[in-house]
mmCIF file of C-alpha atoms in Angstrom:
data_model
loop_
_atom_site.group_PDB
_atom_site.id
_atom_site.type_symbol
_atom_site.label_atom_id
_atom_site.label_comp_id
_atom_site.label_asym_id
_atom_site.label_seq_id
_atom_site.Cartn_x
_atom_site.Cartn_y
_atom_site.Cartn_z
ATOM 1 C CA UNK A 1 83.508 63.919 59.380
ATOM 2 C CA UNK A 2 81.873 66.694 57.446
ATOM 3 C CA UNK A 3 79.321 68.680 59.452
ATOM 4 C CA UNK A 4 76.885 68.356 56.532
ATOM 5 C CA UNK A 5 76.679 64.566 56.940
ATOM 6 C CA UNK A 6 73.003 63.700 56.262
ATOM 7 C CA UNK A 7 71.021 64.124 59.419
ATOM 8 C CA UNK A 8 69.051 60.900 58.979
ATOM 9 C CA UNK A 9 72.285 58.827 58.792
ATOM 10 C CA UNK A 10 73.566 60.507 61.970
ATOM 11 C CA UNK A 11 70.275 59.641 63.647
ATOM 12 C CA UNK A 12 70.731 55.973 62.691
ATOM 13 C CA UNK A 13 74.254 55.931 64.157
ATOM 14 C CA UNK A 14 73.166 57.630 67.365
ATOM 15 C CA UNK A 15 69.988 55.506 67.677
ATOM 16 C CA UNK A 16 72.101 52.356 67.411
ATOM 17 C CA UNK A 17 74.371 53.408 70.274
ATOM 18 C CA UNK A 18 72.154 55.623 72.436
ATOM 19 C CA UNK A 19 69.422 54.740 74.889
ATOM 20 C CA UNK A 20 67.222 57.163 76.732
ATOM 21 C CA UNK A 21 67.621 57.179 80.538
ATOM 22 C CA UNK A 22 64.192 58.658 81.269
ATOM 23 C CA UNK A 23 60.701 58.002 79.948
ATOM 24 C CA UNK A 24 59.084 60.838 78.068
ATOM 25 C CA UNK A 25 56.234 62.290 80.068
ATOM 26 C CA UNK A 26 52.795 62.524 78.491
ATOM 27 C CA UNK A 27 52.627 66.289 79.053
ATOM 28 C CA UNK A 28 56.040 66.925 77.391
ATOM 29 C CA UNK A 29 57.663 68.568 80.436
ATOM 30 C CA UNK A 30 60.402 71.119 79.981
ATOM 31 C CA UNK A 31 63.925 69.853 79.343
ATOM 32 C CA UNK A 32 65.201 71.602 82.434
ATOM 33 C CA UNK A 33 62.814 69.533 84.566
ATOM 34 C CA UNK A 34 63.098 66.091 82.933
ATOM 35 C CA UNK A 35 66.851 66.434 82.096
ATOM 36 C CA UNK A 36 66.824 63.678 79.419
ATOM 37 C CA UNK A 37 70.209 62.164 78.742
ATOM 38 C CA UNK A 38 71.650 60.189 75.831
ATOM 39 C CA UNK A 39 74.582 57.823 75.712
ATOM 40 C CA UNK A 40 77.105 57.713 72.879
ATOM 41 C CA UNK A 41 79.776 55.032 72.642
ATOM 42 C CA UNK A 42 83.396 55.906 71.889
ATOM 43 C CA UNK A 43 83.263 54.846 68.226
ATOM 44 C CA UNK A 44 80.166 56.912 67.458
ATOM 45 C CA UNK A 45 81.627 59.845 69.359
ATOM 46 C CA UNK A 46 84.664 59.759 67.092
ATOM 47 C CA UNK A 47 82.500 59.463 63.982
ATOM 48 C CA UNK A 48 80.418 62.458 65.037
ATOM 49 C CA UNK A 49 83.558 64.380 66.069
ATOM 50 C CA UNK A 50 82.114 65.151 69.476
ATOM 51 C CA UNK A 51 84.664 66.938 71.624
ATOM 52 C CA UNK A 52 84.425 67.471 75.364
ATOM 53 C CA UNK A 53 86.484 69.851 77.492
ATOM 54 C CA UNK A 54 86.352 70.767 81.176
ATOM 55 C CA UNK A 55 84.955 74.244 81.926
ATOM 56 C CA UNK A 56 87.868 76.465 82.935
ATOM 57 C CA UNK A 57 88.565 80.112 83.630
ATOM 58 C CA UNK A 58 89.954 82.112 80.725
ATOM 59 C CA UNK A 59 89.961 85.600 79.265
ATOM 60 C CA UNK A 60 89.513 86.882 75.728
ATOM 61 C CA UNK A 61 91.091 89.763 73.841
ATOM 62 C CA UNK A 62 88.784 90.540 70.953
ATOM 63 C CA UNK A 63 88.853 93.935 69.199
ATOM 64 C CA UNK A 64 85.752 96.081 68.966
ATOM 65 C CA UNK A 65 84.802 97.018 65.408
ATOM 66 C CA UNK A 66 82.525 99.957 64.613
ATOM 67 C CA UNK A 67 81.685 102.153 61.651
ATOM 68 C CA UNK A 68 81.690 105.927 61.604
ATOM 69 C CA UNK A 69 82.118 109.170 59.709
ATOM 70 C CA UNK A 70 85.072 111.548 59.535
ATOM 71 C CA UNK A 71 84.466 115.160 60.530
ATOM 72 C CA UNK A 72 86.471 118.345 60.917
ATOM 73 C CA UNK A 73 88.360 118.707 64.160
ATOM 74 C CA UNK A 74 86.360 121.458 65.869
ATOM 75 C CA UNK A 75 89.360 122.411 67.998
ATOM 76 C CA UNK A 76 91.312 123.166 64.813
ATOM 77 C CA UNK A 77 88.542 124.762 62.761
ATOM 78 C CA UNK A 78 87.955 128.520 62.629
ATOM 79 C CA UNK A 79 84.915 130.352 61.309
ATOM 80 C CA UNK A 80 86.414 133.705 60.380
ATOM 81 C CA UNK A 81 83.867 136.499 60.400
ATOM 82 C CA UNK A 82 83.576 140.232 59.891
ATOM 83 C CA UNK A 83 84.534 142.347 62.883
ATOM 84 C CA UNK A 84 82.122 145.104 61.954
ATOM 85 C CA UNK A 85 79.458 145.849 59.360
ATOM 86 C CA UNK A 86 80.658 146.673 55.876
ATOM 87 C CA UNK A 87 81.076 145.580 52.284
ATOM 88 C CA UNK A 88 83.408 142.832 51.120
ATOM 89 C CA UNK A 89 85.780 144.284 48.541
ATOM 90 C CA UNK A 90 88.081 141.322 47.879
ATOM 91 C CA UNK A 91 88.272 137.572 48.626
ATOM 92 C CA UNK A 92 91.601 136.382 47.157
ATOM 93 C CA UNK A 93 91.305 132.760 48.357
ATOM 94 C CA UNK A 94 89.116 129.868 47.212
ATOM 95 C CA UNK A 95 87.855 126.612 48.638
ATOM 96 C CA UNK A 96 90.698 124.124 48.964
ATOM 97 C CA UNK A 97 93.445 126.758 49.134
ATOM 98 C CA UNK A 98 96.035 126.406 51.871
ATOM 99 C CA UNK A 99 96.511 129.607 53.868
ATOM 100 C CA UNK A 100 99.056 130.644 56.472
ATOM 101 C CA UNK A 101 98.398 132.136 59.868
ATOM 102 C CA UNK A 102 98.003 135.912 59.478
ATOM 103 C CA UNK A 103 97.423 135.741 55.719
ATOM 104 C CA UNK A 104 94.810 138.157 54.373
ATOM 105 C CA UNK A 105 91.866 136.075 53.175
ATOM 106 C CA UNK A 106 89.428 138.959 52.563
ATOM 107 C CA UNK A 107 89.230 142.759 52.622
ATOM 108 C CA UNK A 108 86.255 144.925 53.437
ATOM 109 C CA UNK A 109 85.222 148.575 53.359
ATOM 110 C CA UNK A 110 83.431 150.100 56.326
ATOM 111 C CA UNK A 111 82.430 153.594 57.399
ATOM 112 C CA UNK A 112 83.660 152.568 60.831
ATOM 113 C CA UNK A 113 87.177 153.396 59.624
ATOM 114 C CA UNK A 114 86.304 157.022 58.860
ATOM 115 C CA UNK A 115 84.128 157.381 61.953
ATOM 116 C CA UNK A 116 86.961 156.089 64.132
ATOM 117 C CA UNK A 117 89.444 158.460 62.537
ATOM 118 C CA UNK A 118 87.055 161.369 63.017
ATOM 119 C CA UNK A 119 86.610 160.438 66.679
ATOM 120 C CA UNK A 120 90.379 160.207 67.070
ATOM 121 C CA UNK A 121 90.822 163.686 65.582
ATOM 122 C CA UNK A 122 88.377 165.026 68.160
ATOM 123 C CA UNK A 123 90.324 163.341 70.944
ATOM 124 C CA UNK A 124 93.590 164.769 69.607
ATOM 125 C CA UNK A 125 92.112 168.273 69.399
ATOM 126 C CA UNK A 126 90.774 167.972 72.946
ATOM 127 C CA UNK A 127 94.167 166.737 74.120
ATOM 128 C CA UNK A 128 95.873 169.771 72.574
ATOM 129 C CA UNK A 129 93.371 172.087 74.254
ATOM 130 C CA UNK A 130 93.852 170.466 77.639
ATOM 131 C CA UNK A 131 97.633 170.595 77.272
ATOM 132 C CA UNK A 132 97.333 174.365 76.710
ATOM 133 C CA UNK A 133 95.218 174.673 79.863
ATOM 134 C CA UNK A 134 97.756 172.553 81.721
ATOM 135 C CA UNK A 135 100.560 174.911 80.678
ATOM 136 C CA UNK A 136 98.511 177.905 81.829
ATOM 137 C CA UNK A 137 97.767 176.210 85.171
ATOM 138 C CA UNK A 138 101.477 175.479 85.588
ATOM 139 C CA UNK A 139 102.413 179.125 84.964
ATOM 140 C CA UNK A 140 99.773 180.309 87.444
ATOM 141 C CA UNK A 141 101.014 177.873 90.069
ATOM 142 C CA UNK A 142 104.635 178.939 89.590
ATOM 143 C CA UNK A 143 103.716 182.656 89.762
ATOM 144 C CA UNK A 144 101.638 182.083 92.867
ATOM 145 C CA UNK A 145 104.576 180.243 94.412
ATOM 146 C CA UNK A 146 106.855 183.234 93.817
ATOM 147 C CA UNK A 147 104.256 185.643 95.219
ATOM 148 C CA UNK A 148 103.883 183.427 98.283
ATOM 149 C CA UNK A 149 107.625 183.618 98.838
ATOM 150 C CA UNK A 150 107.357 187.438 98.635
ATOM 151 C CA UNK A 151 104.376 187.275 100.976
ATOM 152 C CA UNK A 152 102.238 188.822 98.252
ATOM 153 C CA UNK A 153 99.929 185.791 98.052
ATOM 154 C CA UNK A 154 98.193 183.717 100.694
ATOM 155 C CA UNK A 155 98.627 180.020 101.432
ATOM 156 C CA UNK A 156 95.023 179.447 100.302
ATOM 157 C CA UNK A 157 95.794 180.982 96.896
ATOM 158 C CA UNK A 158 98.818 178.734 96.545
ATOM 159 C CA UNK A 159 96.784 175.623 97.359
ATOM 160 C CA UNK A 160 94.088 176.611 94.879
ATOM 161 C CA UNK A 161 96.675 177.086 92.125
ATOM 162 C CA UNK A 162 98.250 173.717 92.937
ATOM 163 C CA UNK A 163 94.841 172.007 92.834
ATOM 164 C CA UNK A 164 94.019 173.601 89.469
ATOM 165 C CA UNK A 165 97.318 172.396 88.068
ATOM 166 C CA UNK A 166 96.796 168.835 89.331
ATOM 167 C CA UNK A 167 93.299 168.811 87.825
ATOM 168 C CA UNK A 168 94.682 170.002 84.478
ATOM 169 C CA UNK A 169 97.273 167.192 84.589
ATOM 170 C CA UNK A 170 94.566 164.594 85.250
ATOM 171 C CA UNK A 171 92.470 165.921 82.347
ATOM 172 C CA UNK A 172 95.457 165.690 80.027
ATOM 173 C CA UNK A 173 96.154 162.098 81.151
ATOM 174 C CA UNK A 174 92.518 161.094 80.503
ATOM 175 C CA UNK A 175 92.560 162.713 77.076
ATOM 176 C CA UNK A 176 95.853 160.990 76.259
ATOM 177 C CA UNK A 177 94.279 157.630 77.172
ATOM 178 C CA UNK A 178 91.362 158.308 74.819
ATOM 179 C CA UNK A 179 93.778 159.080 71.969
ATOM 180 C CA UNK A 180 95.762 155.923 72.660
ATOM 181 C CA UNK A 181 92.557 153.893 72.729
ATOM 182 C CA UNK A 182 91.516 155.349 69.378
ATOM 183 C CA UNK A 183 94.967 154.568 67.966
ATOM 184 C CA UNK A 184 94.730 150.970 69.185
ATOM 185 C CA UNK A 185 91.248 150.583 67.684
ATOM 186 C CA UNK A 186 92.458 151.708 64.274
ATOM 187 C CA UNK A 187 95.877 150.047 64.251
ATOM 188 C CA UNK A 188 95.301 146.792 66.109
ATOM 189 C CA UNK A 189 91.555 146.109 65.850
ATOM 190 C CA UNK A 190 90.645 147.450 62.408
ATOM 191 C CA UNK A 191 94.271 147.079 61.236
ATOM 192 C CA UNK A 192 94.241 150.208 59.077
ATOM 193 C CA UNK A 193 96.580 153.217 59.099
ATOM 194 C CA UNK A 194 95.862 155.701 61.877
ATOM 195 C CA UNK A 195 96.002 158.628 59.505
ATOM 196 C CA UNK A 196 93.631 158.776 56.548
ATOM 197 C CA UNK A 197 95.249 157.768 53.260
ATOM 198 C CA UNK A 198 94.818 159.604 49.984
ATOM 199 C CA UNK A 199 91.771 158.797 47.903
ATOM 200 C CA UNK A 200 91.268 158.594 44.176
ATOM 201 C CA UNK A 201 88.029 158.967 42.278
ATOM 202 C CA UNK A 202 86.114 159.263 45.540
ATOM 203 C CA UNK A 203 86.680 155.620 46.520
ATOM 204 C CA UNK A 204 88.608 154.295 49.468
ATOM 205 C CA UNK A 205 92.137 153.194 48.722
ATOM 206 C CA UNK A 206 93.269 149.659 49.416
ATOM 207 C CA UNK A 207 95.089 150.863 52.509
ATOM 208 C CA UNK A 208 91.786 151.953 54.001
ATOM 209 C CA UNK A 209 90.275 148.485 53.631
ATOM 210 C CA UNK A 210 89.896 146.381 56.754
ATOM 211 C CA UNK A 211 91.797 143.101 56.318
ATOM 212 C CA UNK A 212 90.306 139.790 57.429
ATOM 213 C CA UNK A 213 93.171 137.450 58.326
ATOM 214 C CA UNK A 214 93.392 133.719 58.877
ATOM 215 C CA UNK A 215 93.877 132.977 62.591
ATOM 216 C CA UNK A 216 95.903 129.824 61.827
ATOM 217 C CA UNK A 217 97.406 127.811 59.016
ATOM 218 C CA UNK A 218 94.957 125.486 57.331
ATOM 219 C CA UNK A 219 92.737 124.750 54.354
ATOM 220 C CA UNK A 220 89.852 126.936 53.192
ATOM 221 C CA UNK A 221 86.781 124.727 53.637
ATOM 222 C CA UNK A 222 84.052 127.263 52.820
ATOM 223 C CA UNK A 223 83.933 130.718 51.237
ATOM 224 C CA UNK A 224 80.734 132.249 52.562
ATOM 225 C CA UNK A 225 81.090 135.749 51.072
ATOM 226 C CA UNK A 226 82.110 137.110 47.692
ATOM 227 C CA UNK A 227 83.149 140.457 46.279
ATOM 228 C CA UNK A 228 80.355 142.934 46.899
ATOM 229 C CA UNK A 229 78.720 140.982 49.738
ATOM 230 C CA UNK A 230 77.332 143.196 52.483
ATOM 231 C CA UNK A 231 78.004 141.726 55.926
ATOM 232 C CA UNK A 232 77.150 142.573 59.501
ATOM 233 C CA UNK A 233 79.395 142.252 62.501
ATOM 234 C CA UNK A 234 79.974 138.569 63.228
ATOM 235 C CA UNK A 235 78.803 137.252 59.858
ATOM 236 C CA UNK A 236 81.037 134.334 58.745
ATOM 237 C CA UNK A 237 83.175 134.989 55.693
ATOM 238 C CA UNK A 238 85.645 132.085 55.503
ATOM 239 C CA UNK A 239 85.945 128.704 57.275
ATOM 240 C CA UNK A 240 89.517 127.490 57.726
ATOM 241 C CA UNK A 241 90.471 124.111 59.161
ATOM 242 C CA UNK A 242 93.740 122.388 59.972
ATOM 243 C CA UNK A 243 93.279 118.944 58.393
ATOM 244 C CA UNK A 244 96.362 117.376 59.995
ATOM 245 C CA UNK A 245 93.934 115.680 62.378
ATOM 246 C CA UNK A 246 90.285 114.762 61.865
ATOM 247 C CA UNK A 247 87.569 113.562 64.191
ATOM 248 C CA UNK A 248 85.978 110.180 63.690
ATOM 249 C CA UNK A 249 82.491 109.817 65.153
ATOM 250 C CA UNK A 250 81.997 106.064 65.621
ATOM 251 C CA UNK A 251 78.854 104.280 66.839
ATOM 252 C CA UNK A 252 79.785 101.628 69.421
ATOM 253 C CA UNK A 253 77.311 99.041 70.672
ATOM 254 C CA UNK A 254 76.138 99.287 74.246
ATOM 255 C CA UNK A 255 77.605 95.932 75.302
ATOM 256 C CA UNK A 256 81.098 97.014 74.200
ATOM 257 C CA UNK A 257 81.243 100.306 76.119
ATOM 258 C CA UNK A 258 82.951 98.792 79.162
ATOM 259 C CA UNK A 259 86.028 98.182 76.979
ATOM 260 C CA UNK A 260 86.260 101.716 75.560
ATOM 261 C CA UNK A 261 88.239 104.437 77.351
ATOM 262 C CA UNK A 262 89.900 107.803 76.502
ATOM 263 C CA UNK A 263 93.384 107.411 75.059
ATOM 264 C CA UNK A 264 92.678 103.948 73.642
ATOM 265 C CA UNK A 265 94.382 103.246 70.300
ATOM 266 C CA UNK A 266 92.150 102.877 67.249
ATOM 267 C CA UNK A 267 92.996 101.540 63.768
ATOM 268 C CA UNK A 268 91.034 103.260 61.014
ATOM 269 C CA UNK A 269 90.524 101.997 57.464
ATOM 270 C CA UNK A 270 88.701 103.539 54.481
ATOM 271 C CA UNK A 271 87.615 102.172 51.124
ATOM 272 C CA UNK A 272 89.737 104.665 49.235
ATOM 273 C CA UNK A 273 92.947 103.138 50.641
ATOM 274 C CA UNK A 274 92.206 99.458 51.373
ATOM 275 C CA UNK A 275 95.876 98.626 51.946
ATOM 276 C CA UNK A 276 96.517 101.426 54.459
ATOM 277 C CA UNK A 277 95.722 101.820 58.123
ATOM 278 C CA UNK A 278 95.463 105.170 59.905
ATOM 279 C CA UNK A 279 95.956 105.494 63.632
ATOM 280 C CA UNK A 280 93.908 107.433 66.128
ATOM 281 C CA UNK A 281 93.066 107.660 69.815
ATOM 282 C CA UNK A 282 89.764 107.815 71.651
ATOM 283 C CA UNK A 283 89.195 111.461 72.534
ATOM 284 C CA UNK A 284 85.833 111.411 74.267
ATOM 285 C CA UNK A 285 82.855 109.158 74.946
ATOM 286 C CA UNK A 286 79.407 110.545 74.276
ATOM 287 C CA UNK A 287 76.934 111.271 77.041
ATOM 288 C CA UNK A 288 73.725 109.935 75.533
ATOM 289 C CA UNK A 289 72.760 106.621 73.971
ATOM 290 C CA UNK A 290 70.926 106.479 70.673
ATOM 291 C CA UNK A 291 67.528 105.048 71.736
ATOM 292 C CA UNK A 292 66.937 103.448 68.329
ATOM 293 C CA UNK A 293 70.266 101.723 67.672
ATOM 294 C CA UNK A 294 71.440 101.374 71.307
ATOM 295 C CA UNK A 295 74.833 102.759 70.357
ATOM 296 C CA UNK A 296 76.971 105.530 71.809
ATOM 297 C CA UNK A 297 78.927 108.034 69.752
ATOM 298 C CA UNK A 298 82.672 107.830 70.411
ATOM 299 C CA UNK A 299 84.914 110.688 69.260
ATOM 300 C CA UNK A 300 88.301 109.551 67.941
ATOM 301 C CA UNK A 301 91.150 111.885 66.966
ATOM 302 C CA UNK A 302 92.746 110.516 63.778
ATOM 303 C CA UNK A 303 96.161 111.600 62.475
ATOM 304 C CA UNK A 304 96.040 112.848 58.869
ATOM 305 C CA UNK A 305 99.531 114.245 58.313
ATOM 306 C CA UNK A 306 99.578 113.381 54.596
ATOM 307 C CA UNK A 307 96.066 114.706 53.973
ATOM 308 C CA UNK A 308 94.749 111.459 52.496
ATOM 309 C CA UNK A 309 91.669 111.358 54.699
ATOM 310 C CA UNK A 310 88.805 113.687 53.861
ATOM 311 C CA UNK A 311 85.847 114.907 55.927
ATOM 312 C CA UNK A 312 82.618 112.918 55.393
ATOM 313 C CA UNK A 313 84.476 109.715 54.509
ATOM 314 C CA UNK A 314 82.887 106.519 55.855
ATOM 315 C CA UNK A 315 85.391 104.480 57.845
ATOM 316 C CA UNK A 316 85.737 101.262 59.818
ATOM 317 C CA UNK A 317 87.321 101.623 63.240
ATOM 318 C CA UNK A 318 88.944 98.791 65.173
ATOM 319 C CA UNK A 319 89.525 99.612 68.821
ATOM 320 C CA UNK A 320 92.592 98.075 70.451
ATOM 321 C CA UNK A 321 91.567 94.803 72.129
ATOM 322 C CA UNK A 322 91.446 94.725 75.894
ATOM 323 C CA UNK A 323 91.776 91.542 77.913
ATOM 324 C CA UNK A 324 88.582 90.714 79.762
ATOM 325 C CA UNK A 325 88.403 89.524 83.345
ATOM 326 C CA UNK A 326 88.716 85.788 83.830
ATOM 327 C CA UNK A 327 85.480 83.856 83.520
ATOM 328 C CA UNK A 328 84.172 80.632 81.996
ATOM 329 C CA UNK A 329 84.164 81.044 78.209
ATOM 330 C CA UNK A 330 82.847 78.418 75.792
ATOM 331 C CA UNK A 331 82.858 78.360 71.971
ATOM 332 C CA UNK A 332 79.693 79.745 70.415
ATOM 333 C CA UNK A 333 79.007 76.286 68.930
ATOM 334 C CA UNK A 334 78.716 74.851 72.449
ATOM 335 C CA UNK A 335 75.651 76.985 73.182
ATOM 336 C CA UNK A 336 72.400 75.600 71.751
ATOM 337 C CA UNK A 337 68.920 77.117 71.940
ATOM 338 C CA UNK A 338 66.363 74.550 73.121
ATOM 339 C CA UNK A 339 62.811 75.643 73.889
ATOM 340 C CA UNK A 340 64.026 79.245 73.858
ATOM 341 C CA UNK A 341 66.698 78.620 76.507
ATOM 342 C CA UNK A 342 70.485 78.618 76.219
ATOM 343 C CA UNK A 343 71.712 75.055 76.802
ATOM 344 C CA UNK A 344 75.005 73.197 76.894
ATOM 345 C CA UNK A 345 75.517 69.428 76.855
ATOM 346 C CA UNK A 346 77.318 68.013 79.882
ATOM 347 C CA UNK A 347 78.975 64.611 79.894
ATOM 348 C CA UNK A 348 78.479 62.697 83.126
ATOM 349 C CA UNK A 349 80.866 60.174 84.623
ATOM 350 C CA UNK A 350 79.123 57.230 82.909
ATOM 351 C CA UNK A 351 79.470 58.782 79.466
ATOM 352 C CA UNK A 352 75.957 60.147 79.156
ATOM 353 C CA UNK A 353 75.212 63.564 77.618
ATOM 354 C CA UNK A 354 72.659 65.772 79.290
ATOM 355 C CA UNK A 355 71.366 69.267 78.245
ATOM 356 C CA UNK A 356 71.816 71.835 80.954
ATOM 357 C CA UNK A 357 70.510 75.449 81.035
ATOM 358 C CA UNK A 358 73.064 78.248 81.414
ATOM 359 C CA UNK A 359 73.033 82.044 81.668
ATOM 360 C CA UNK A 360 75.235 83.659 79.041
ATOM 361 C CA UNK A 361 77.028 86.995 79.123
ATOM 362 C CA UNK A 362 79.136 88.937 76.656
ATOM 363 C CA UNK A 363 80.456 87.525 73.402
ATOM 364 C CA UNK A 364 84.014 88.050 72.208
ATOM 365 C CA UNK A 365 86.429 86.285 69.894
ATOM 366 C CA UNK A 366 83.724 83.743 68.881
ATOM 367 C CA UNK A 367 83.314 82.742 72.512
ATOM 368 C CA UNK A 368 80.473 83.212 74.977
ATOM 369 C CA UNK A 369 80.807 84.009 78.660
ATOM 370 C CA UNK A 370 78.942 81.642 80.992
ATOM 371 C CA UNK A 371 77.599 83.567 83.968
ATOM 372 C CA UNK A 372 75.922 80.677 85.755
ATOM 373 C CA UNK A 373 74.665 77.107 85.250
ATOM 374 C CA UNK A 374 77.915 75.111 85.267
ATOM 375 C CA UNK A 375 80.869 74.832 87.630
ATOM 376 C CA UNK A 376 84.585 74.770 86.987
ATOM 377 C CA UNK A 377 85.734 71.372 85.804
ATOM 378 C CA UNK A 378 82.351 70.374 84.353
ATOM 379 C CA UNK A 379 82.803 68.283 81.189
ATOM 380 C CA UNK A 380 81.075 70.318 78.449
ATOM 381 C CA UNK A 381 80.576 69.408 74.788
ATOM 382 C CA UNK A 382 82.434 72.120 72.841
ATOM 383 C CA UNK A 383 82.090 70.446 69.415
ATOM 384 C CA UNK A 384 79.170 68.388 68.123
ATOM 385 C CA UNK A 385 76.544 69.953 70.403
ATOM 386 C CA UNK A 386 74.296 70.685 67.432
ATOM 387 C CA UNK A 387 74.228 66.973 66.483
ATOM 388 C CA UNK A 388 73.254 66.018 70.039
ATOM 389 C CA UNK A 389 70.533 68.690 70.002
ATOM 390 C CA UNK A 390 69.208 67.370 66.676
ATOM 391 C CA UNK A 391 68.953 63.816 67.997
ATOM 392 C CA UNK A 392 67.345 65.060 71.222
ATOM 393 C CA UNK A 393 64.674 66.996 69.348
ATOM 394 C CA UNK A 394 64.042 64.053 67.022
ATOM 395 C CA UNK A 395 63.601 61.777 70.030
ATOM 396 C CA UNK A 396 60.996 64.173 71.477
ATOM 397 C CA UNK A 397 58.992 63.999 68.254
ATOM 398 C CA UNK A 398 58.886 60.177 68.221
#
């Protein structure tokens, strides 16, 4: 029978077959105290499509659905900046360009190059001077050694000459280290030739420009400096990101958090590709609830090997369903709100139907967990409870 059967006709059918088992109190006591019951014969029960099942333990496996926003994967995003202060001379890449690891994405001019070369020349000159002193100290030591053998020099003189030579060696080693450090700074840090290149028209040649290279392969997301921009050390110039994976930041309701864990599979769908599903895994659960929405941000790593997904896309995420622990679950239609309390209708041995208060828990797969109020095996109305509630409320108004 259609659920939309006119309520007044249903009342006539029920009134013809139902009798109240308790007298209504003058002060209209609460249903949980008076426990009114109604009786429905077999024919009327079939007409009203009332269905009763015994309460039993079961588990549900309903997916968790949440919405979210795609973002860049911070672990695969690089903000490439200037190593030192200078002037940007060239930016050969643009937003959206794909760049390779080590590719030059900008060039800059800096006086640091010339200052470093000048410092290196000083170190080299000092090294040459100390090498000359080392050679002199070696000759003096060798001559003193020969004189000592001829007994023309004392042991003290020989020790003094040896000490002077060792000191000269140490000075040369320290100077050599300074030169090597200057070479490394120019060649490996600034990545320019150690020796100054030729100049034309008083401007630095391209070889003297400091290259800014991409640290990894990826897509240029932002170009924060242009030709002629003056930058300081650390100022960002280019943002590069590997878009093969993106992060989805999804807002999950508080009651669903017990079924979310790192490594859990997630199906992601976007409006741009309604017939496609993208797969991801839970990367991390947030640490703080949103006090307004009572949701927690969940970070999901989403594969994007074909580059179809874009940052800032709105998405729907479906987390892989997890089987809940066994408990009493009833259909949502079995739970009725009466006087602000969750009620179910129980059928007694003599065929009477009685409202009974219950405590409900989580909802999943269109079912509601019953925490307390009924025992296993209790005969509960799982279909037609709304019709019984309607008749009960009508009886209270008479």
